[in-house]
Coordinates of C-alpha atoms in Angstrom, one line a residue:
Chain V
X1 CA -23.4 33.5 17.0
X2 CA -22.9 29.7 17.0
X3 CA -21.9 28.1 20.3
X4 CA -18.4 27.6 21.6
X5 CA -16.6 24.8 19.8
X6 CA -13.9 22.5 21.0
X7 CA -11.3 21.6 18.4
X8 CA -9.6 18.2 19.1
X9 CA -6.5 18.7 17.1
X10 CA -4.6 15.9 15.3
X11 CA -1.8 16.4 12.8
X12 CA -1.5 18.7 9.8
X13 CA -2.7 22.3 9.2
X14 CA -6.4 21.7 9.4
X15 CA -6.9 22.3 13.2
X16 CA -5.0 25.6 13.1
X17 CA -7.0 26.7 10.0
X18 CA -10.3 25.9 11.9
X19 CA -9.1 27.9 14.9
X20 CA -8.2 30.8 12.8
X21 CA -11.5 30.7 10.9
X22 CA -13.4 30.7 14.2
X23 CA -11.3 33.7 15.5
X24 CA -11.8 35.6 12.3
X25 CA -15.6 35.1 12.5
X26 CA -15.7 36.0 16.2
X27 CA -16.7 32.5 17.2
X28 CA -15.3 31.2 20.6
X29 CA -13.1 28.1 20.2
X30 CA -11.0 25.9 22.5
X31 CA -8.2 23.8 21.1
X32 CA -7.2 20.5 22.8
X33 CA -4.1 19.3 21.0
X34 CA -3.4 15.6 21.0
X35 CA 0.2 14.7 22.1
X36 CA 2.3 13.1 19.5
X37 CA -0.2 14.1 16.8
X38 CA -0.9 17.8 16.8
X39 CA 1.8 20.2 15.5
X40 CA 2.4 23.0 18.0
X41 CA 4.0 25.3 15.5
X42 CA 0.9 25.5 13.3
X43 CA -1.1 27.4 15.8
X44 CA -0.7 31.2 16.0
X45 CA -1.0 31.3 19.8
X46 CA -0.5 27.6 20.6
X47 CA -3.3 25.2 21.6
X48 CA -5.3 26.0 24.7
X49 CA -4.5 22.6 26.3
X50 CA -2.8 19.2 25.6
X51 CA -4.2 15.8 26.1
X52 CA -3.5 12.2 25.0
X53 CA -5.4 10.2 22.5
X54 CA -6.2 7.6 25.2
X55 CA -6.6 10.3 27.9
X56 CA -10.3 10.4 27.1
X57 CA -11.4 11.4 30.6
X58 CA -9.0 14.4 30.5
X59 CA -10.1 15.5 27.1
X60 CA -13.8 15.4 28.0
X61 CA -13.1 17.3 31.2
X62 CA -11.1 20.0 29.3
X63 CA -13.9 20.5 26.8
X64 CA -16.6 20.5 29.4
X65 CA -14.7 23.0 31.7
X66 CA -14.1 25.3 28.7
X67 CA -17.9 25.4 28.1
X68 CA -17.8 23.9 24.6
X69 CA -21.1 22.7 23.2
X70 CA -19.9 21.4 19.8
X71 CA -16.7 19.4 19.2
X72 CA -14.8 18.8 15.9
X73 CA -12.2 16.2 15.5
X74 CA -9.8 17.8 13.1
X75 CA -6.6 16.7 11.5
X76 CA -4.8 13.4 11.0
X77 CA -5.2 11.1 14.0
X78 CA -2.6 8.4 13.6
X79 CA -3.0 5.0 15.2
X80 CA -0.8 5.3 18.3
X81 CA 1.7 2.7 19.3
X82 CA -0.5 0.5 21.5
X83 CA 2.5 -0.5 23.6
X84 CA 3.4 3.1 24.6
X85 CA -0.2 4.4 25.3
X86 CA -0.8 5.7 28.8
X87 CA -4.6 5.8 29.0
X88 CA -6.6 7.4 31.9
X89 CA -9.5 5.5 33.5
X90 CA -12.0 6.5 30.8
X91 CA -9.5 5.8 28.0
X92 CA -8.7 2.4 29.4
X93 CA -12.4 1.5 29.3
X94 CA -12.6 2.6 25.7
X95 CA -9.5 0.6 24.8
X96 CA -11.0 -2.5 26.5
X97 CA -14.2 -2.0 24.4
X98 CA -12.1 -1.7 21.2
X99 CA -10.2 -4.8 22.1
X100 CA -13.4 -6.8 21.3
X101 CA -14.4 -4.9 18.1
X102 CA -10.8 -4.4 16.8
X103 CA -8.8 -1.2 16.6
X104 CA -9.6 -0.4 13.0
X105 CA -9.7 3.3 12.1
X106 CA -13.4 3.4 11.7
X107 CA -14.1 1.5 14.9
X108 CA -11.7 3.7 17.0
X109 CA -13.0 7.0 15.6
X110 CA -16.7 5.9 15.9
X111 CA -16.0 5.0 19.6
X112 CA -14.5 8.4 20.4
X113 CA -17.4 10.1 18.7
X114 CA -19.9 8.0 20.7
X115 CA -18.1 9.0 24.0
X116 CA -18.3 12.7 23.1
X117 CA -22.0 12.4 22.3
X118 CA -22.7 10.4 25.5
X119 CA -21.1 13.4 27.3
X120 CA -23.6 15.8 25.6
X121 CA -21.3 17.3 23.0
X122 CA -22.6 17.8 19.5
X123 CA -19.9 16.4 17.1
X124 CA -19.7 18.2 13.9
X125 CA -17.5 17.9 10.8
X126 CA -14.7 20.3 9.9
X127 CA -16.7 21.2 6.8
X128 CA -19.5 22.4 9.0
X129 CA -17.1 24.9 10.6
X130 CA -15.3 26.0 7.5
X131 CA -17.6 25.7 4.5
X132 CA -15.1 26.4 1.7
X133 CA -12.9 23.5 2.9
X134 CA -14.8 21.0 0.7
X135 CA -13.4 20.2 -2.7
X136 CA -15.6 21.3 -5.6
X137 CA -16.0 19.3 -8.8
X138 CA -13.6 20.1 -11.6
X139 CA -10.2 21.7 -12.0
X140 CA -9.2 24.1 -9.2
X141 CA -6.2 25.7 -10.8
X142 CA -4.9 26.5 -14.3
X143 CA -4.0 22.9 -15.2
X144 CA -6.2 20.0 -16.1
X145 CA -5.4 16.3 -16.4
X146 CA -4.5 14.8 -19.9
X147 CA -6.4 12.0 -21.4
X148 CA -3.9 9.5 -20.0
X149 CA -4.0 11.1 -16.6
X150 CA -7.8 10.9 -16.7
X151 CA -7.5 7.1 -17.3
X152 CA -5.0 6.8 -14.4
X153 CA -7.4 8.9 -12.1
X154 CA -10.2 6.5 -12.9
X155 CA -8.2 3.4 -12.0
X156 CA -6.8 5.1 -8.9
X157 CA -10.3 6.1 -7.8
X158 CA -11.5 2.6 -8.2
X159 CA -8.6 1.2 -6.2
X160 CA -8.8 3.8 -3.4
X161 CA -12.6 3.3 -3.0
X162 CA -12.1 -0.5 -2.9
X163 CA -9.4 -0.1 -0.2
X164 CA -11.7 2.3 1.6
X165 CA -14.5 -0.2 1.7
X166 CA -12.1 -2.6 3.5
X167 CA -11.2 0.3 5.9
X168 CA -7.6 0.1 4.7
X169 CA -6.8 3.6 3.4
X170 CA -8.0 6.4 1.2
X171 CA -5.3 7.0 -1.4
X172 CA -3.6 5.4 -4.4
X173 CA -1.0 6.5 -6.8
X174 CA -1.2 5.3 -10.4
X175 CA 1.1 6.0 -13.4
X176 CA 0.5 4.7 -16.9
X177 CA -2.1 2.2 -15.9
X178 CA 0.1 0.8 -13.1
X179 CA -0.8 1.1 -9.4
X180 CA 2.5 2.3 -7.9
X181 CA 1.3 2.4 -4.3
X182 CA -1.7 2.3 -2.0
X183 CA -2.1 3.8 1.4
X184 CA -2.7 2.0 4.7
X185 CA -1.3 3.2 8.0
X186 CA 1.7 5.0 6.7
X187 CA -0.2 8.1 5.6
X188 CA -0.4 9.9 2.3
X189 CA 2.9 11.8 2.4
X190 CA 4.9 8.6 3.0
X191 CA 2.9 7.0 0.1
X192 CA 3.8 9.8 -2.3
X193 CA 7.5 9.7 -1.3
X194 CA 7.7 6.0 -1.8
X195 CA 6.1 6.1 -5.2
X196 CA 8.5 8.9 -6.2
X197 CA 11.5 6.8 -5.1
X198 CA 10.3 4.0 -7.5
X199 CA 10.7 6.2 -10.6
X200 CA 12.8 8.9 -12.1
X201 CA 11.9 12.5 -11.1
X202 CA 9.2 14.3 -13.1
X203 CA 7.9 11.0 -14.4
X204 CA 4.2 11.7 -14.0
X205 CA 1.4 9.9 -12.3
X206 CA -1.6 10.8 -10.2
X207 CA -2.5 10.8 -6.5
X208 CA -6.2 10.1 -5.8
X209 CA -7.8 10.5 -2.4
X210 CA -11.4 9.2 -1.9
X211 CA -13.7 8.8 1.1
X212 CA -14.1 5.4 2.7
X213 CA -17.6 4.4 1.6
X214 CA -18.7 3.6 5.1
X215 CA -16.9 6.1 7.2
X216 CA -18.5 8.6 9.6
X217 CA -18.3 11.7 7.5
X218 CA -17.6 13.9 10.6
X219 CA -14.1 12.4 11.1
X220 CA -11.2 11.4 9.0
X221 CA -12.4 12.9 5.7
X222 CA -9.6 12.7 3.1
X223 CA -7.7 15.9 3.0
X224 CA -4.9 17.6 1.1
X225 CA -3.0 20.8 1.7
X226 CA 0.2 22.7 0.8
X227 CA 2.4 19.9 2.2
X228 CA 0.6 17.3 -0.1
X229 CA 1.3 19.5 -3.1
X230 CA 5.0 19.9 -2.2
X231 CA 5.3 16.1 -1.8
X232 CA 3.5 15.5 -5.1
X233 CA 5.8 17.9 -6.9
X234 CA 8.9 16.4 -5.3
X235 CA 7.8 12.9 -6.4
X236 CA 7.2 14.1 -10.0
X237 CA 3.5 13.5 -10.0
X238 CA 1.4 15.2 -12.7
X239 CA -1.4 16.1 -10.3
X240 CA -4.0 15.2 -7.6
X241 CA -7.6 14.2 -7.7
X242 CA -9.9 14.2 -4.7
X243 CA -13.5 13.2 -4.2
X244 CA -15.6 16.3 -4.9
X245 CA -18.1 17.2 -2.2
X246 CA -16.3 15.2 0.5
X247 CA -12.5 15.7 0.5
X248 CA -11.1 18.7 2.3
X249 CA -8.7 21.1 0.8
X250 CA -6.8 22.9 3.5
X251 CA -5.6 26.4 2.5
X252 CA -7.0 26.2 -0.9
X253 CA -5.4 29.5 -2.1
X254 CA -1.9 28.2 -1.4
X255 CA -2.7 24.8 -2.8
X256 CA -3.8 26.4 -6.1
X257 CA -0.8 28.7 -6.2
X258 CA 1.6 25.9 -5.7
X259 CA -0.2 23.7 -8.2
X260 CA -0.2 26.4 -10.9
X261 CA 3.5 27.2 -10.3
X262 CA 4.5 23.5 -10.5
X263 CA 2.3 22.7 -13.5
X264 CA 0.2 20.2 -11.5
X265 CA -3.5 19.8 -11.7
X266 CA -5.8 19.6 -8.7
X267 CA -9.3 18.3 -9.6
X268 CA -12.5 17.3 -7.8
X269 CA -13.9 14.0 -9.2
X270 CA -17.1 12.1 -8.5
X271 CA -17.2 8.8 -6.6
X272 CA -16.8 6.0 -9.1
X273 CA -20.1 4.1 -9.7
X274 CA -20.1 0.8 -8.0
Chain M
X1 CA 15.0 -36.7 -19.7
X2 CA 12.8 -33.5 -20.1
X3 CA 13.9 -31.1 -22.9
X4 CA 16.4 -28.3 -22.4
X5 CA 14.9 -25.4 -20.4
X6 CA 15.6 -21.7 -20.6
X7 CA 15.4 -19.9 -17.3
X8 CA 14.7 -16.2 -17.7
X9 CA 15.9 -14.9 -14.4
X10 CA 14.5 -12.0 -12.4
X11 CA 15.3 -11.1 -8.9
X12 CA 15.5 -13.2 -5.7
X13 CA 16.9 -16.7 -5.2
X14 CA 14.3 -18.6 -7.2
X15 CA 16.1 -18.6 -10.6
X16 CA 19.4 -19.9 -9.1
X17 CA 17.4 -22.6 -7.2
X18 CA 15.8 -23.7 -10.4
X19 CA 19.1 -23.8 -12.2
X20 CA 20.6 -25.9 -9.3
X21 CA 17.6 -28.3 -9.3
X22 CA 18.0 -28.8 -13.1
X23 CA 21.7 -29.5 -12.7
X24 CA 21.1 -31.9 -9.8
X25 CA 18.6 -33.9 -11.9
X26 CA 20.9 -33.9 -15.0
X27 CA 18.5 -31.6 -16.9
X28 CA 20.1 -29.2 -19.4
X29 CA 19.2 -25.5 -18.6
X30 CA 20.3 -22.2 -20.0
X31 CA 20.0 -19.1 -17.8
X32 CA 19.3 -15.7 -19.3
X33 CA 19.6 -13.1 -16.6
X34 CA 17.7 -9.9 -16.9
X35 CA 19.8 -6.8 -16.3
X36 CA 18.8 -4.7 -13.3
X37 CA 16.7 -7.5 -12.0
X38 CA 18.6 -10.8 -11.7
X39 CA 21.2 -11.1 -8.9
X40 CA 24.5 -12.3 -10.3
X41 CA 25.8 -13.6 -6.9
X42 CA 23.0 -16.1 -6.4
X43 CA 24.2 -18.3 -9.3
X44 CA 26.9 -20.9 -8.6
X45 CA 28.6 -20.3 -12.0
X46 CA 26.9 -17.1 -13.0
X47 CA 24.1 -16.9 -15.6
X48 CA 24.8 -18.1 -19.2
X49 CA 23.9 -14.8 -20.7
X50 CA 22.5 -11.4 -19.9
X51 CA 19.6 -9.5 -21.7
X52 CA 17.3 -6.6 -21.0
X53 CA 13.6 -6.9 -20.1
X54 CA 12.8 -4.9 -23.2
X55 CA 15.5 -6.6 -25.3
X56 CA 13.0 -9.2 -26.3
X57 CA 14.6 -10.0 -29.7
X58 CA 17.9 -10.7 -28.0
X59 CA 16.3 -12.9 -25.3
X60 CA 14.4 -14.9 -27.9
X61 CA 17.5 -15.4 -30.0
X62 CA 19.6 -16.5 -26.9
X63 CA 17.0 -19.1 -26.0
X64 CA 16.6 -20.3 -29.5
X65 CA 20.4 -20.5 -30.2
X66 CA 20.8 -22.4 -26.9
X67 CA 18.3 -25.0 -28.1
X68 CA 15.7 -24.5 -25.4
X69 CA 12.3 -26.0 -25.9
X70 CA 10.7 -24.9 -22.6
X71 CA 11.0 -21.6 -20.9
X72 CA 10.3 -20.5 -17.3
X73 CA 10.1 -16.9 -16.2
X74 CA 11.5 -17.1 -12.7
X75 CA 12.0 -14.6 -9.9
X76 CA 10.7 -11.1 -9.3
X77 CA 10.4 -9.0 -12.4
X78 CA 10.1 -5.4 -11.3
X79 CA 8.5 -2.9 -13.6
X80 CA 11.4 -1.1 -15.1
X81 CA 11.9 2.7 -15.3
X82 CA 10.1 3.3 -18.6
X83 CA 12.3 6.4 -19.2
X84 CA 15.6 4.4 -19.0
X85 CA 14.5 1.4 -21.1
X86 CA 16.6 0.7 -24.2
X87 CA 14.4 -1.8 -26.2
X88 CA 15.5 -3.7 -29.2
X89 CA 13.2 -3.7 -32.3
X90 CA 11.1 -6.6 -31.0
X91 CA 10.9 -5.1 -27.5
X92 CA 9.9 -1.8 -29.0
X93 CA 7.0 -3.5 -30.8
X94 CA 5.9 -5.1 -27.5
X95 CA 6.1 -1.8 -25.7
X96 CA 4.0 -0.1 -28.4
X97 CA 1.4 -2.8 -28.0
X98 CA 1.4 -2.4 -24.3
X99 CA 0.9 1.3 -24.6
X100 CA -2.6 0.6 -25.8
X101 CA -3.5 -2.1 -23.1
X102 CA -1.6 -0.4 -20.3
X103 CA 1.6 -1.6 -18.6
X104 CA 0.0 -3.4 -15.7
X105 CA 1.9 -6.4 -14.3
X106 CA -0.6 -8.9 -15.7
X107 CA -0.7 -7.3 -19.1
X108 CA 3.1 -7.0 -19.4
X109 CA 3.8 -10.6 -18.3
X110 CA 1.0 -12.0 -20.4
X111 CA 2.4 -10.2 -23.5
X112 CA 5.9 -11.6 -22.8
X113 CA 4.5 -15.1 -22.5
X114 CA 2.6 -14.7 -25.7
X115 CA 5.7 -13.7 -27.6
X116 CA 7.6 -16.7 -26.2
X117 CA 4.8 -19.0 -27.3
X118 CA 4.6 -17.4 -30.8
X119 CA 8.3 -18.3 -31.1
X120 CA 7.5 -21.9 -30.4
X121 CA 8.7 -22.2 -26.8
X122 CA 6.5 -24.0 -24.2
X123 CA 6.2 -21.7 -21.2
X124 CA 6.0 -23.5 -17.9
X125 CA 5.7 -22.5 -14.3
X126 CA 8.5 -22.7 -11.7
X127 CA 6.4 -25.2 -9.8
X128 CA 6.5 -27.5 -12.9
X129 CA 10.3 -27.5 -12.7
X130 CA 10.7 -27.9 -8.9
X131 CA 7.7 -29.6 -7.5
X132 CA 8.3 -29.1 -3.8
X133 CA 8.3 -25.3 -4.3
X134 CA 4.6 -25.0 -3.8
X135 CA 3.3 -24.2 -0.3
X136 CA 1.4 -27.0 1.4
X137 CA -1.7 -26.4 3.6
X138 CA -1.1 -26.0 7.3
X139 CA 1.9 -25.1 9.5
X140 CA 5.3 -25.7 8.0
X141 CA 7.5 -25.3 11.1
X142 CA 7.1 -25.8 14.9
X143 CA 5.0 -22.7 15.5
X144 CA 1.3 -22.0 14.7
X145 CA -0.7 -18.8 14.7
X146 CA -2.7 -17.8 17.8
X147 CA -6.4 -17.2 17.7
X148 CA -5.8 -13.4 17.3
X149 CA -3.2 -14.1 14.5
X150 CA -5.7 -16.4 12.7
X151 CA -8.2 -13.5 12.7
X152 CA -5.5 -11.1 11.4
X153 CA -4.6 -13.7 8.7
X154 CA -8.2 -13.9 7.6
X155 CA -8.5 -10.1 7.2
X156 CA -5.1 -9.8 5.5
X157 CA -6.1 -12.6 3.1
X158 CA -9.3 -10.8 2.2
X159 CA -7.5 -7.5 1.6
X160 CA -4.6 -9.1 -0.4
X161 CA -7.1 -11.1 -2.6
X162 CA -9.1 -7.9 -3.2
X163 CA -6.0 -6.0 -4.2
X164 CA -4.9 -8.9 -6.4
X165 CA -8.3 -8.8 -8.2
X166 CA -7.4 -5.2 -9.1
X167 CA -3.9 -6.3 -10.2
X168 CA -2.4 -4.1 -7.5
X169 CA -0.3 -6.5 -5.4
X170 CA -0.3 -9.8 -3.6
X171 CA 0.5 -9.0 0.0
X172 CA -0.9 -7.3 3.1
X173 CA 0.3 -6.9 6.7
X174 CA -2.3 -6.8 9.5
X175 CA -1.9 -6.5 13.3
X176 CA -4.7 -6.5 15.8
X177 CA -7.4 -6.0 13.2
X178 CA -5.6 -3.0 11.6
X179 CA -4.2 -3.2 8.1
X180 CA -0.8 -1.7 8.6
X181 CA 0.3 -1.9 4.9
X182 CA -0.6 -3.2 1.5
X183 CA 1.8 -4.0 -1.4
X184 CA 1.8 -2.4 -4.8
X185 CA 5.0 -1.8 -6.8
X186 CA 7.4 -1.5 -3.9
X187 CA 7.6 -5.2 -3.3
X188 CA 7.1 -7.4 -0.2
X189 CA 10.4 -6.7 1.5
X190 CA 9.8 -2.9 1.4
X191 CA 6.2 -3.4 2.7
X192 CA 7.5 -5.5 5.7
X193 CA 10.1 -2.9 6.6
X194 CA 7.6 0.0 6.4
X195 CA 5.2 -1.8 8.6
X196 CA 7.9 -2.6 11.1
X197 CA 8.9 1.1 11.2
X198 CA 5.3 2.0 12.2
X199 CA 5.5 0.1 15.4
X200 CA 7.8 -1.0 18.2
X201 CA 10.0 -4.0 17.6
X202 CA 8.5 -7.5 18.4
X203 CA 5.0 -6.0 18.2
X204 CA 3.4 -8.9 16.3
X205 CA 1.3 -8.9 13.2
X206 CA 1.1 -11.2 10.1
X207 CA 2.2 -11.0 6.5
X208 CA -0.1 -12.7 4.1
X209 CA 0.7 -13.3 0.4
X210 CA -2.0 -14.6 -2.0
X211 CA -2.3 -15.2 -5.7
X212 CA -3.9 -12.6 -7.9
X213 CA -7.2 -14.2 -8.8
X214 CA -6.8 -13.7 -12.5
X215 CA -3.1 -14.0 -13.0
X216 CA -1.3 -16.4 -15.4
X217 CA -0.2 -19.0 -12.9
X218 CA 3.0 -19.6 -14.8
X219 CA 4.4 -16.2 -13.9
X220 CA 4.6 -14.0 -10.9
X221 CA 3.3 -16.5 -8.3
X222 CA 3.6 -15.1 -4.8
X223 CA 6.8 -16.4 -3.2
X224 CA 8.7 -16.2 0.0
X225 CA 12.2 -17.2 0.9
X226 CA 14.8 -16.8 3.6
X227 CA 15.0 -13.1 2.9
X228 CA 11.3 -12.7 3.6
X229 CA 11.7 -14.5 6.9
X230 CA 14.6 -12.3 7.9
X231 CA 12.6 -9.1 7.1
X232 CA 9.6 -10.4 9.0
X233 CA 11.7 -11.2 12.0
X234 CA 13.4 -7.7 11.9
X235 CA 9.9 -6.1 11.7
X236 CA 8.6 -7.9 14.7
X237 CA 6.0 -9.9 12.8
X238 CA 4.5 -13.0 14.4
X239 CA 4.5 -15.0 11.2
X240 CA 3.7 -15.4 7.5
X241 CA 0.7 -17.1 5.7
X242 CA 0.7 -17.9 2.0
X243 CA -1.8 -19.4 -0.3
X244 CA -1.5 -23.2 -0.1
X245 CA -1.2 -24.9 -3.5
X246 CA -0.1 -21.7 -5.3
X247 CA 2.5 -19.7 -3.4
X248 CA 6.1 -20.7 -3.8
X249 CA 8.5 -21.2 -0.9
X250 CA 12.0 -20.9 -2.0
X251 CA 14.6 -22.9 0.0
X252 CA 11.9 -24.4 2.3
X253 CA 14.4 -26.0 4.6
X254 CA 16.1 -22.7 5.5
X255 CA 12.8 -20.9 5.7
X256 CA 11.5 -23.5 8.3
X257 CA 14.8 -23.4 10.2
X258 CA 14.8 -19.5 10.4
X259 CA 11.1 -19.5 11.4
X260 CA 11.6 -22.1 14.2
X261 CA 14.6 -20.2 15.5
X262 CA 12.8 -16.9 15.5
X263 CA 9.5 -18.3 16.9
X264 CA 7.6 -17.3 13.8
X265 CA 4.9 -19.4 12.1
X266 CA 4.8 -20.1 8.4
X267 CA 1.5 -21.5 7.3
X268 CA -0.3 -22.4 4.1
X269 CA -3.9 -21.2 4.0
X270 CA -6.8 -21.6 1.5
X271 CA -8.0 -18.8 -0.7
X272 CA -10.8 -16.9 1.1
X273 CA -14.3 -17.7 -0.3
X274 CA -15.6 -14.8 -2.4

């Protein structure tokens, strides 16, 4: 039996999926939900405890006291409003260190991972816990992209990877050779909605999510789930492509069912050659 | 006296400014306003005629019949909803040609310029008509960026230039080393609003607008005006930087007054070295 795992839970369905997968396999897990980020309702029995993103001392103590050996950072961790943060002592030290390196996503997440490791926890990726999360190559459902959509996917993958290399975001929406929108701090759902608002319904277009080339692959992997499919359908997109072997697909069964019903494709693609 | 000029008018204040500048200098001008793009209320006496972005035959005939020798494409030309376009014969031919090259901003604008030139018009830039439109280097008003803001400007300029090289957009908003948002088809005002919504009011941050490295410099130059300043103020930004020698500042006097009142900086910066 693998050791007890702490799940530090951000937004979206992924943390609850991981907790359920642990329970199903008999593995002990302890969920620390991050205030303002984790979604209480997604957990069958609620999280085991709450902490703040900047309450690093509290989070470490909770994980230690629960006897966790491994820790996974799961779910979307949004950049908090720096003016409203109430850090504890350890969190304040981390924030002070980040003030010199900058608060970019990569810098902030790497610093949190380093603190966990300093404390003796082994930090693992969500894909280490739940192996079938990772997107395979090729079409997942019944539908496949058209020739025009494949061209749009290629352009969007290039744009998303370039953005990722600048640590800006992971996603882009392209339609008919035009980049409708690119993701930064607003998140993928807001990106999809905005692109839908630019055009008539059922207009077409593709969403592509790719890894940031330099990111720590244990945190912040690009992910999609049922909510992404619903947003893509509402915005009239033709489908979604994600980086095969890296991106996470949360609740793959539901994702495929929704895609098949809506006539959308979901496809795993390779990283574009540089 | 320079020859009669046709002003093909997109959105924003720039077309009306150009028309007023021509009138003030005694130069004959003829304004063709583009439906769904130009703003009727910005013109003192209204435009001389209306046409559609895809009614290329009509636009060319209007300019020819008015006796224009030069033409300037002025103001924001948004990508139209391709499903709702009603092209005339000449516009349909252009759309068919674009269907093979893709409808990217650069491709579409270059194609329109080529059609105008084929018809014998000399296509000029807005900065050829109104020389003091172009942003100078350095601070324009009373305020200058802080050391942290200068670092954010540097990052935003790099991101915006990279996006521009992919023909995605011209603008980025950065705060504290984090890229809050990047512009694609939604336009700069929507970008600024979205970034403001991500944070508390008066939080700081910079908007940077740069030329696309490969764009035809006669069309679609990055521009700011009083509306940009108002949006930046409402979003709590600390200031705006634009590419000196390339970006256009519409109604500079009002821009400087608004910036000084709001405590914002407006500064012309060089293109980042590659």
